[in-house]
Amino acid sequence: IIAAYKQRPQLNEMFFNTLTHLTAARKAKNEVETNNVYLFKVLGPLFTGFYIANQAPAVIHGFISLGDFLSTSSAFRSISGDLVEIYNVLLSLNGIMGYLQDLTYLYNLETDVRMRKQALTYATARTTEARSRALVNAKQRQGMRSSSISSASSQSAGCAFASNGIPLALNKLSFFYKASPNFHLNKITMNIPQGCLLAVTQEAEGCGRRTLLSILGGKLVPTEGFYFVPTWLRILHLSSLPMMLPESLWRNLIFGDPDGEHQDPEGMHERVMMILEEMEMHTSMEWLHNEELVEKEATEEEVDAWRWVETFPYTELAKIHLARAFIMNPEVLVLQRPLEHFNAAANSRDEILRLIRKFVDCRGLALPKSQYHRRLPRTCIFTPESVDEAEHADIVWTLKKDGTIAARPGNRSRKSMAEVSATLGIDLDATMWPEGGEDGFFTEAEEMARRATVLDVQGEPEEWLVDHSLLSSRAHASSPGLTVHFSKNVMDLDETRMAPWGILICGRSTGDGWVRLEQGGYVPCEVGGVQVLFKQTEETRKGRQRLSAVQQARQDAMRKKSIRVVSEPEDNLASRMSIRTNDVDIVQFGTPIFYIEQDAEHIEISLMRLGKQKGQAEVFFQTQDASAKAGMQYEPTAGSAVFEDGQSEALIYVKMVDDGKWNPTLEFKVKLTDPKNCELGLYLHTCRVKLINNIAFPSNRFTEYLANGRHGIEEIPKAALLLEFMKMMWKAPGVKWRTITTLLMDQVDNLYLYFVLSVNVYYADVLFHKGEGHTNFLGFSVGLLVPGDRDDTAKILGIMYFLPILAIYACAYLKIKVNLRGEIRVFLRTSLFRKYLNYDEDSRSRVRVPDMEVALMQESTDVADGFIKVVDLMGILGQLLVLIMFTLKKSPTSWWIMLVMPLGMILWAWLQTKRYAAACTKCGDLEMALMVFVNESCANYEIIEDFGQRMQANDLFWQRVEQYDKALRVVNLVETNNQAFPKWLGRSFTGFYIATQAGSVIRKNTSLGTFLATTNVFGSISDGFGKVYKLYMSVSALLLSLTSLTYLFNLPTDVKENKSALAKAMEWSRTTRREIIAAHMGKADFITDLMPIELEYVNFFYTPGKPILQDLNLSIPQGKLVAVLSKHSGSGRSSLLKLLGQRINPTSGRVLLPTHLRVVYVERDPMMLDQPLWQNLVFGDPGAQRERVMDILEHMRLF
C-alpha cells in the first residue's frame, strides 16, 4: 500500500521522526544513568583522598603501619567499584520491572477457554440426549421394517449410524461485539441437518453474515443462546483470504492432517495427488514432483524453500487454501466466500462449486466408495457470491437486517441427491430440512407444514427505493429505470412496464434476489451484481435526510466560495459535482518523480503546460531538502520558468554534487510557486528527485564477493570488511568530529591512571620515607610538596587524588551529549529503512519481516556498538601503553613479562575466535528461527486455530526454545572461559614477580614504592588485556551483524529499473504529446487528455521459460472504465494489472502511460495501516479536505 500510493517519502519521514524521538529519549536516559553512576564513582576517590589527608600523618608518626594504610586506601576504591556494580544491578531490576508489568498484563488477558468449556458442557449434555433419542428412534424404525429387508439392505440406507441424523442446532442464538452493543444476530433458532450443503446469503451488506459463519465455524462464541454441534464432529472454519505457512508446499497441504503422513505415507501421497488432479492444480503437482518435497522437507540450508509462494498464481494459492481443507476432511466445513478468488466467466467458480458439492455428497474427496457408509456425513456451510451460486446448495439461508434468518431449499438439492445415488448406487436420505421447534428438532408434522410454506412469500408489503446511484458509471445508469419481469427469469421481460429511478415501489422480497410487486410481476434487487433496490426502514430514511442536509450545506459552502456546481441532480443519492475555477492554463511537472545518477553533472526536470497555451505564463521554482541535503548531494537552485505563447514544455536544471560517499536512495524536492497568467497543477506542483548511488556498502572493494550474494558476502575477510565499514562511517555526516572528541575524552582516564600510579610510588619513596626522599615524575625530581612538612603534603595529596575525578565525569557527560553511538545507529537504521522501501519485488520477497525487524532494531545497534567498541579499544590500548611505559621505566628487568603477556593473550584469542564465532553464529541463527516462528505463528494464528494445530505449534515452539537455550549456554560457557583467562594470566605474572623481585627490595636494589606500584600495574595490565580481548571477541561476534547488514544493503532495488522505464515513458509522452497538440490545437482545452495508455510487445514471466504474458499490444484511451477478463484462472490477469499499476516492470517491452498521470494500484485484499481511521483514508492525499472526504463516504453509504 505504501508503494501503490507513492508514499515512500512520507514513511521515511515518519520513521526518521520516530527514531529522533527514540534517540532523544535514550540520550536522556543515559544522562540520568551517568549522573547516578558517577555519584558512586566520585565517592571512592573522595573518601580515599580524605583518608590520605587524615591518616597519612598517622603513618608518618608510626601509629598506623604502611601496609594497613595502603590496604585501606585500596579498599575504598574497591568499595566504590562495588557500589557502582550494585547500582547497575538496581537499575537493571528497575528496567526489568517494566517488562514484568508487560508480562503480567499479557499473562492475565482473558482466554476463550472458560466460554468454550461452557459451550462444550452444553454440547456434551445435548449430544448425550440427542444420541439417546436417535438410538430409540432407530430401534423403533428397525422394528417397523419388513422382515424381508435384509441386513445388507439396511446397510445401504442413507444413515448407516443413527447419530448421523442428529442435526447441528442454533438455539435462541444472539451475538454482538463489545465495541458495538447492538445485536448483529438476534435470537436465531435453526437446525442444520448433517450431510447438507448450506448457502448463507444476506439482504444487504453489514447484516452479519461473516459473524454468523465465524460462530458456525467455532471461531466465535455466541453472546446469548447456544450453538450445538455433536461433539464427535470436527469443525473447520476457512477464511476467505488464502494463507500460506512459511513451509514447503507439501507441509502446507497436509497441515490439517500431519499424522496421516506417518500412518500411511503412500496412501497420503496418492490421496493428495488425486485431490490436486481433481482441482486441476497442475502447477502444484509439477512443483511437488520436481522438488520431491513429498519425501523430504526443506532443510535449514535451503533458505528459499518456501519461495514457491512468490511464483505461484494467485488462483493456485486460493486452490491450495481449499485443498488443505479437503485433505483434512472435516465433518463440518465452514467456508467464508470460497468463490471470490475465481473467475466466474471462465467457469472456475462452477468447478469449485462442483467440488464442494462432491465433498458433501461423497462424504469427502478421493476416498474409497466402498467405505461410504462407514464415513460420517460431511456438512458444508459457505457464502456464495451470487444468487445463482446459492442454488447449488441444499438449503439457502438469507440473513436479514434485523438479525434473523429466512430459510428455503436450494433448487438443485433433489438433483444432486439423485446424481449421487445413481453414481454410488445408494439410496441417500434427503428428508431433513432446517428450522424446527423450541428443542431444535423436528416432528413429522412440523416438517410437512414447513415444506408446504417455505417457498411462499410471507409478510406485509414493504417500500423499496429504486436507486441507480451505484450504477452512475455503468451503461445501465443511462436507462430510465428498472424493467418489470413476468417471472424470476432475467430474460422474461415485460417491456410495457418500468419502475423509474428514484421512486418507491411496494412489494415483498422473495428471498432469492427478487421483489414481487403488489400489482404483479417481479423486479431484480441487483443489476450487474450492483444493488438497485433498497428496503426503506427508519434507519435508511434518517440516512437520506442526513445526506440531503449535507449536500445542501456543501452547495451553500460552494456558493460562498464562488465555485459553480455543474448539473447537480435532484436525486441527492446520485449527486455528482464538477468544479471549474477559471479558464487559464495549468503548469505542472511532467512526472511526479525524476531519477538521476548521483555522479551526474546535472538533472533536467521537465515542466508541462496544459490548456490553450496562449500568451506568456511564468512560475517560480526552488529546491527543497529531504533526505538529500543542499550543498552535499545537490546545489540549491531557484528561479523562474517562462512559457512563451504556444510553448507547451520547459526544462529546469539542477546541478548535482558527487560527494563520493555511500548513501542509499536519497531524494530532494522541487516546488513550484507564484504562478503568473496560469495556475499550478492540483497535485504535480511538487516533484521528487531520487538519487541513484552506485557505491556498494561499505565500499566497492568487494564487488566480486557481492556478486555471489549472501554466500559471497560471508567469504569476505572479516577484518577487511570491518576496516571498510570504519572508513565509510568516518565519512558519514557528523561522525568524524564525534569520533575525535570521544577519543580525546577517553585519554583523560589514562592521564588519571598515570597520576594514581605515580602517587602510589610517591607514598613509599617520598611521603613515608624516613629520610629526604625523592621520586621521578614526568622527568622531574619531586620531593615533599610542602618542604619540611609531611602532614600538609599528605593533605594536598588527598585533594589532588579527588579533584581529577570531576574532570573525568565532565568528559563522560560530554561523550553522552556527543552521542556517537546514537548518530551511527540513526544513520544505519534510516538508510536501511529507506533501502527496504526501494527494494524490487525479488529482493522484498527474500527479506522476511523478522529479518527487517532484527536488522533495524538489533543488528544496526550491534554494528553501531562495534564502531564504538573499536573506538573504546583505542582508549584501552592507550591505557596499556601508559602501564607498560610506567613498568619499563620503574622496573626495566620486567620487559620480558611485558612481551610474554600480550603474546599469551594473542595466542588464546587465535585459538578461541573460531569457536566463539561458530557458537555465536549458531545461537544467532536459532534466535532468528525462533523469531520467525513466533512472527509467522502470530500472523497465521487464524489458520493454526482453524485446523486445530495449537498443540503442534506449542510443541514446535518448545523445541525451538530448547535448541536456542542450549546454543546460548555454549556461548555463555565460551565467554566465561575467555573472561577468566586474562585474570589467571595476570595473577600468574604478579605472583612470579613477587617471588623473584621481593629480594631486590630487601637488598635495597628496588624501592618499595616501585615494587608496590609494579605489582599493581601487573593486575591493571592483565585487566587491560582482558578488556582488549573482550572487546575483540565482541567485535568478532558483531561482525556477523555487519555481514547481515552488508547483504541487506546490497540487495537490488527497483530504482534503476524505474529510471529506465521512466526515460522511455517520458520520451514517448513527449513525442506523443507533440503529435497530438499539432493535430488538435484549438479543438479542446486539454489536448493532453487524448494521450492513450499503451502496451508495446509486453512480455512477462516469473520463472524463465514459463511466460505469463507474451507480445501483448494494447491501447487504452484515457477516461474509460476498462474491465479485464480471462478465459481461465492463472492466465496472468493479476500480473497485467500490476504492470498497468506500475507495481512491477515487464520482462521486455514497454508499458507506456503519460508521465503526468498518477497511478494507484489497489490490491484485492483490504489493507489497513496501524494509524487512525482518518490517516488511513487520506493516506494517498494527506492534504485532502475533510468536506470532500465526508462527501465520498456518504456516496459510498459509509454512515
PDB file of N, CA and C in Angstrom, residues 148-206:
ATOM      1  N   SER A 148     -38.627 -58.818   5.303  1.00  0.00           N
ATOM      2  CA  SER A 148     -37.992 -59.214   4.035  1.00  0.00           C
ATOM      3  C   SER A 148     -36.767 -58.392   3.700  1.00  0.00           C
ATOM      4  N   ILE A 149     -36.586 -57.280   4.382  1.00  0.00           N
ATOM      5  CA  ILE A 149     -35.425 -56.425   4.115  1.00  0.00           C
ATOM      6  C   ILE A 149     -34.221 -57.031   4.813  1.00  0.00           C
ATOM      7  N   SER A 150     -33.208 -57.365   4.080  1.00  0.00           N
ATOM      8  CA  SER A 150     -32.011 -57.999   4.620  1.00  0.00           C
ATOM      9  C   SER A 150     -31.160 -56.985   5.352  1.00  0.00           C
ATOM     10  N   SER A 151     -30.239 -57.522   6.146  1.00  0.00           N
ATOM     11  CA  SER A 151     -29.307 -56.637   6.842  1.00  0.00           C
ATOM     12  C   SER A 151     -28.435 -55.886   5.867  1.00  0.00           C
ATOM     13  N   ALA A 152     -28.110 -56.477   4.718  1.00  0.00           N
ATOM     14  CA  ALA A 152     -27.317 -55.790   3.702  1.00  0.00           C
ATOM     15  C   ALA A 152     -28.053 -54.581   3.179  1.00  0.00           C
ATOM     16  N   SER A 153     -29.385 -54.740   2.975  1.00  0.00           N
ATOM     17  CA  SER A 153     -30.180 -53.593   2.515  1.00  0.00           C
ATOM     18  C   SER A 153     -30.202 -52.505   3.571  1.00  0.00           C
ATOM     19  N   SER A 154     -30.233 -52.971   4.803  1.00  0.00           N
ATOM     20  CA  SER A 154     -30.226 -51.981   5.881  1.00  0.00           C
ATOM     21  C   SER A 154     -28.972 -51.143   5.872  1.00  0.00           C
ATOM     22  N   GLN A 155     -27.859 -51.752   5.537  1.00  0.00           N
ATOM     23  CA  GLN A 155     -26.608 -51.015   5.493  1.00  0.00           C
ATOM     24  C   GLN A 155     -26.562 -50.042   4.331  1.00  0.00           C
ATOM     25  N   SER A 156     -27.463 -50.178   3.356  1.00  0.00           N
ATOM     26  CA  SER A 156     -27.466 -49.283   2.205  1.00  0.00           C
ATOM     27  C   SER A 156     -28.241 -48.011   2.457  1.00  0.00           C
ATOM     28  N   ALA A 157     -28.843 -47.893   3.590  1.00  0.00           N
ATOM     29  CA  ALA A 157     -29.646 -46.711   3.858  1.00  0.00           C
ATOM     30  C   ALA A 157     -28.777 -45.481   3.952  1.00  0.00           C
ATOM     31  N   GLY A 158     -29.433 -44.305   3.810  1.00  0.00           N
ATOM     32  CA  GLY A 158     -28.669 -43.082   3.817  1.00  0.00           C
ATOM     33  C   GLY A 158     -27.974 -42.820   5.115  1.00  0.00           C
ATOM     34  N   CYS A 159     -28.514 -43.254   6.250  1.00  0.00           N
ATOM     35  CA  CYS A 159     -27.883 -43.058   7.545  1.00  0.00           C
ATOM     36  C   CYS A 159     -27.495 -44.402   8.104  1.00  0.00           C
ATOM     37  N   ALA A 160     -26.208 -44.800   7.948  1.00  0.00           N
ATOM     38  CA  ALA A 160     -25.750 -46.075   8.467  1.00  0.00           C
ATOM     39  C   ALA A 160     -25.700 -46.049   9.982  1.00  0.00           C
ATOM     40  N   PHE A 161     -25.518 -44.845  10.574  1.00  0.00           N
ATOM     41  CA  PHE A 161     -25.456 -44.698  12.017  1.00  0.00           C
ATOM     42  C   PHE A 161     -26.578 -43.773  12.453  1.00  0.00           C
ATOM     43  N   ALA A 162     -27.235 -44.146  13.525  1.00  0.00           N
ATOM     44  CA  ALA A 162     -28.379 -43.353  13.981  1.00  0.00           C
ATOM     45  C   ALA A 162     -27.968 -41.934  14.345  1.00  0.00           C
ATOM     46  N   SER A 163     -26.758 -41.779  14.869  1.00  0.00           N
ATOM     47  CA  SER A 163     -26.318 -40.454  15.298  1.00  0.00           C
ATOM     48  C   SER A 163     -26.093 -39.503  14.127  1.00  0.00           C
ATOM     49  N   ASN A 164     -26.043 -40.062  12.904  1.00  0.00           N
ATOM     50  CA  ASN A 164     -25.902 -39.171  11.741  1.00  0.00           C
ATOM     51  C   ASN A 164     -27.139 -38.312  11.525  1.00  0.00           C
ATOM     52  N   GLY A 165     -28.244 -38.695  12.148  1.00  0.00           N
ATOM     53  CA  GLY A 165     -29.466 -37.912  11.997  1.00  0.00           C
ATOM     54  C   GLY A 165     -29.588 -36.767  12.966  1.00  0.00           C
ATOM     55  N   ILE A 166     -28.611 -36.613  13.862  1.00  0.00           N
ATOM     56  CA  ILE A 166     -28.649 -35.504  14.818  1.00  0.00           C
ATOM     57  C   ILE A 166     -28.183 -34.241  14.110  1.00  0.00           C
ATOM     58  N   PRO A 167     -29.014 -33.219  14.032  1.00  0.00           N
ATOM     59  CA  PRO A 167     -28.613 -32.014  13.301  1.00  0.00           C
ATOM     60  C   PRO A 167     -27.764 -31.063  14.155  1.00  0.00           C
ATOM     61  N   LEU A 168     -27.102 -30.147  13.481  1.00  0.00           N
ATOM     62  CA  LEU A 168     -26.490 -29.005  14.148  1.00  0.00           C
ATOM     63  C   LEU A 168     -27.610 -28.024  14.465  1.00  0.00           C
ATOM     64  N   ALA A 169     -27.558 -27.374  15.609  1.00  0.00           N
ATOM     65  CA  ALA A 169     -28.691 -26.554  16.021  1.00  0.00           C
ATOM     66  C   ALA A 169     -28.233 -25.222  16.588  1.00  0.00           C
ATOM     67  N   LEU A 170     -28.976 -24.175  16.237  1.00  0.00           N
ATOM     68  CA  LEU A 170     -28.813 -22.850  16.821  1.00  0.00           C
ATOM     69  C   LEU A 170     -30.033 -22.597  17.690  1.00  0.00           C
ATOM     70  N   ASN A 171     -29.827 -22.389  18.975  1.00  0.00           N
ATOM     71  CA  ASN A 171     -30.918 -22.258  19.923  1.00  0.00           C
ATOM     72  C   ASN A 171     -30.923 -20.853  20.514  1.00  0.00           C
ATOM     73  N   LYS A 172     -31.850 -20.010  20.020  1.00  0.00           N
ATOM     74  CA  LYS A 172     -32.005 -18.627  20.504  1.00  0.00           C
ATOM     75  C   LYS A 172     -30.659 -17.908  20.524  1.00  0.00           C
ATOM     76  N   LEU A 173     -29.928 -18.043  19.463  1.00  0.00           N
ATOM     77  CA  LEU A 173     -28.559 -17.519  19.378  1.00  0.00           C
ATOM     78  C   LEU A 173     -28.577 -16.029  19.068  1.00  0.00           C
ATOM     79  N   SER A 174     -27.837 -15.269  19.871  1.00  0.00           N
ATOM     80  CA  SER A 174     -27.660 -13.830  19.645  1.00  0.00           C
ATOM     81  C   SER A 174     -26.181 -13.502  19.788  1.00  0.00           C
ATOM     82  N   PHE A 175     -25.782 -12.413  19.129  1.00  0.00           N
ATOM     83  CA  PHE A 175     -24.366 -12.029  19.198  1.00  0.00           C
ATOM     84  C   PHE A 175     -24.222 -10.546  18.952  1.00  0.00           C
ATOM     85  N   PHE A 176     -23.320  -9.918  19.720  1.00  0.00           N
ATOM     86  CA  PHE A 176     -22.892  -8.550  19.424  1.00  0.00           C
ATOM     87  C   PHE A 176     -21.447  -8.406  19.857  1.00  0.00           C
ATOM     88  N   TYR A 177     -20.743  -7.459  19.228  1.00  0.00           N
ATOM     89  CA  TYR A 177     -19.354  -7.168  19.575  1.00  0.00           C
ATOM     90  C   TYR A 177     -19.333  -6.160  20.728  1.00  0.00           C
ATOM     91  N   LYS A 178     -18.294  -6.241  21.541  1.00  0.00           N
ATOM     92  CA  LYS A 178     -18.197  -5.356  22.693  1.00  0.00           C
ATOM     93  C   LYS A 178     -18.154  -3.893  22.273  1.00  0.00           C
ATOM     94  N   ALA A 179     -17.512  -3.639  21.134  1.00  0.00           N
ATOM     95  CA  ALA A 179     -17.394  -2.248  20.670  1.00  0.00           C
ATOM     96  C   ALA A 179     -18.726  -1.705  20.163  1.00  0.00           C
ATOM     97  N   SER A 180     -19.673  -2.609  19.824  1.00  0.00           N
ATOM     98  CA  SER A 180     -20.971  -2.189  19.302  1.00  0.00           C
ATOM     99  C   SER A 180     -22.046  -3.039  19.961  1.00  0.00           C
ATOM    100  N   PRO A 181     -22.692  -2.542  21.005  1.00  0.00           N
ATOM    101  CA  PRO A 181     -23.627  -3.366  21.776  1.00  0.00           C
ATOM    102  C   PRO A 181     -24.904  -3.730  21.027  1.00  0.00           C
ATOM    103  N   ASN A 182     -25.112  -3.221  19.804  1.00  0.00           N
ATOM    104  CA  ASN A 182     -26.292  -3.590  19.043  1.00  0.00           C
ATOM    105  C   ASN A 182     -26.146  -5.019  18.527  1.00  0.00           C
ATOM    106  N   PHE A 183     -27.228  -5.783  18.599  1.00  0.00           N
ATOM    107  CA  PHE A 183     -27.184  -7.174  18.185  1.00  0.00           C
ATOM    108  C   PHE A 183     -26.995  -7.286  16.674  1.00  0.00           C
ATOM    109  N   HIS A 184     -25.992  -8.082  16.251  1.00  0.00           N
ATOM    110  CA  HIS A 184     -25.823  -8.414  14.837  1.00  0.00           C
ATOM    111  C   HIS A 184     -26.677  -9.628  14.478  1.00  0.00           C
ATOM    112  N   LEU A 185     -26.810 -10.531  15.422  1.00  0.00           N
ATOM    113  CA  LEU A 185     -27.648 -11.716  15.258  1.00  0.00           C
ATOM    114  C   LEU A 185     -28.631 -11.730  16.422  1.00  0.00           C
ATOM    115  N   ASN A 186     -29.882 -12.038  16.124  1.00  0.00           N
ATOM    116  CA  ASN A 186     -30.915 -11.826  17.132  1.00  0.00           C
ATOM    117  C   ASN A 186     -31.805 -13.050  17.285  1.00  0.00           C
ATOM    118  N   LYS A 187     -31.577 -13.806  18.364  1.00  0.00           N
ATOM    119  CA  LYS A 187     -32.432 -14.923  18.775  1.00  0.00           C
ATOM    120  C   LYS A 187     -32.754 -15.864  17.605  1.00  0.00           C
ATOM    121  N   ILE A 188     -31.718 -16.406  17.021  1.00  0.00           N
ATOM    122  CA  ILE A 188     -31.871 -17.314  15.878  1.00  0.00           C
ATOM    123  C   ILE A 188     -32.032 -18.742  16.390  1.00  0.00           C
ATOM    124  N   THR A 189     -33.074 -19.413  15.937  1.00  0.00           N
ATOM    125  CA  THR A 189     -33.285 -20.825  16.237  1.00  0.00           C
ATOM    126  C   THR A 189     -33.417 -21.558  14.908  1.00  0.00           C
ATOM    127  N   MET A 190     -32.429 -22.356  14.598  1.00  0.00           N
ATOM    128  CA  MET A 190     -32.369 -23.052  13.305  1.00  0.00           C
ATOM    129  C   MET A 190     -31.705 -24.407  13.491  1.00  0.00           C
ATOM    130  N   ASN A 191     -31.991 -25.316  12.564  1.00  0.00           N
ATOM    131  CA  ASN A 191     -31.338 -26.614  12.506  1.00  0.00           C
ATOM    132  C   ASN A 191     -30.592 -26.762  11.190  1.00  0.00           C
ATOM    133  N   ILE A 192     -29.479 -27.452  11.239  1.00  0.00           N
ATOM    134  CA  ILE A 192     -28.721 -27.779  10.026  1.00  0.00           C
ATOM    135  C   ILE A 192     -28.531 -29.293  10.006  1.00  0.00           C
ATOM    136  N   PRO A 193     -29.218 -30.009   9.133  1.00  0.00           N
ATOM    137  CA  PRO A 193     -29.045 -31.466   9.102  1.00  0.00           C
ATOM    138  C   PRO A 193     -27.640 -31.836   8.661  1.00  0.00           C
ATOM    139  N   GLN A 194     -27.110 -32.884   9.226  1.00  0.00           N
ATOM    140  CA  GLN A 194     -25.808 -33.381   8.784  1.00  0.00           C
ATOM    141  C   GLN A 194     -25.898 -33.842   7.333  1.00  0.00           C
ATOM    142  N   GLY A 195     -24.800 -33.639   6.608  1.00  0.00           N
ATOM    143  CA  GLY A 195     -24.736 -34.111   5.229  1.00  0.00           C
ATOM    144  C   GLY A 195     -25.387 -33.191   4.225  1.00  0.00           C
ATOM    145  N   CYS A 196     -25.547 -31.904   4.571  1.00  0.00           N
ATOM    146  CA  CYS A 196     -26.176 -30.972   3.620  1.00  0.00           C
ATOM    147  C   CYS A 196     -25.175 -29.887   3.231  1.00  0.00           C
ATOM    148  N   LEU A 197     -25.472 -29.229   2.134  1.00  0.00           N
ATOM    149  CA  LEU A 197     -24.712 -28.066   1.679  1.00  0.00           C
ATOM    150  C   LEU A 197     -25.583 -26.846   1.910  1.00  0.00           C
ATOM    151  N   LEU A 198     -25.114 -25.947   2.779  1.00  0.00           N
ATOM    152  CA  LEU A 198     -25.889 -24.781   3.191  1.00  0.00           C
ATOM    153  C   LEU A 198     -25.230 -23.519   2.661  1.00  0.00           C
ATOM    154  N   ALA A 199     -25.985 -22.712   1.917  1.00  0.00           N
ATOM    155  CA  ALA A 199     -25.509 -21.415   1.436  1.00  0.00           C
ATOM    156  C   ALA A 199     -26.130 -20.316   2.281  1.00  0.00           C
ATOM    157  N   VAL A 200     -25.297 -19.349   2.708  1.00  0.00           N
ATOM    158  CA  VAL A 200     -25.758 -18.247   3.560  1.00  0.00           C
ATOM    159  C   VAL A 200     -25.652 -16.955   2.763  1.00  0.00           C
ATOM    160  N   THR A 201     -26.785 -16.328   2.497  1.00  0.00           N
ATOM    161  CA  THR A 201     -26.817 -15.039   1.809  1.00  0.00           C
ATOM    162  C   THR A 201     -27.310 -13.982   2.794  1.00  0.00           C
ATOM    163  N   GLN A 202     -27.390 -12.739   2.334  1.00  0.00           N
ATOM    164  CA  GLN A 202     -27.858 -11.665   3.207  1.00  0.00           C
ATOM    165  C   GLN A 202     -28.605 -10.633   2.389  1.00  0.00           C
ATOM    166  N   GLU A 203     -29.505  -9.957   3.066  1.00  0.00           N
ATOM    167  CA  GLU A 203     -30.332  -8.958   2.387  1.00  0.00           C
ATOM    168  C   GLU A 203     -29.505  -7.781   1.898  1.00  0.00           C
ATOM    169  N   ALA A 204     -28.544  -7.364   2.699  1.00  0.00           N
ATOM    170  CA  ALA A 204     -27.715  -6.202   2.367  1.00  0.00           C
ATOM    171  C   ALA A 204     -26.379  -6.356   3.066  1.00  0.00           C
ATOM    172  N   GLU A 205     -25.406  -5.526   2.657  1.00  0.00           N
ATOM    173  CA  GLU A 205     -24.102  -5.560   3.291  1.00  0.00           C
ATOM    174  C   GLU A 205     -24.221  -5.175   4.761  1.00  0.00           C
ATOM    175  N   GLY A 206     -23.426  -5.840   5.595  1.00  0.00           N
ATOM    176  CA  GLY A 206     -23.390  -5.495   7.000  1.00  0.00           C
ATOM    177  C   GLY A 206     -24.441  -6.163   7.851  1.00  0.00           C
TER     178      GLY A 206
END
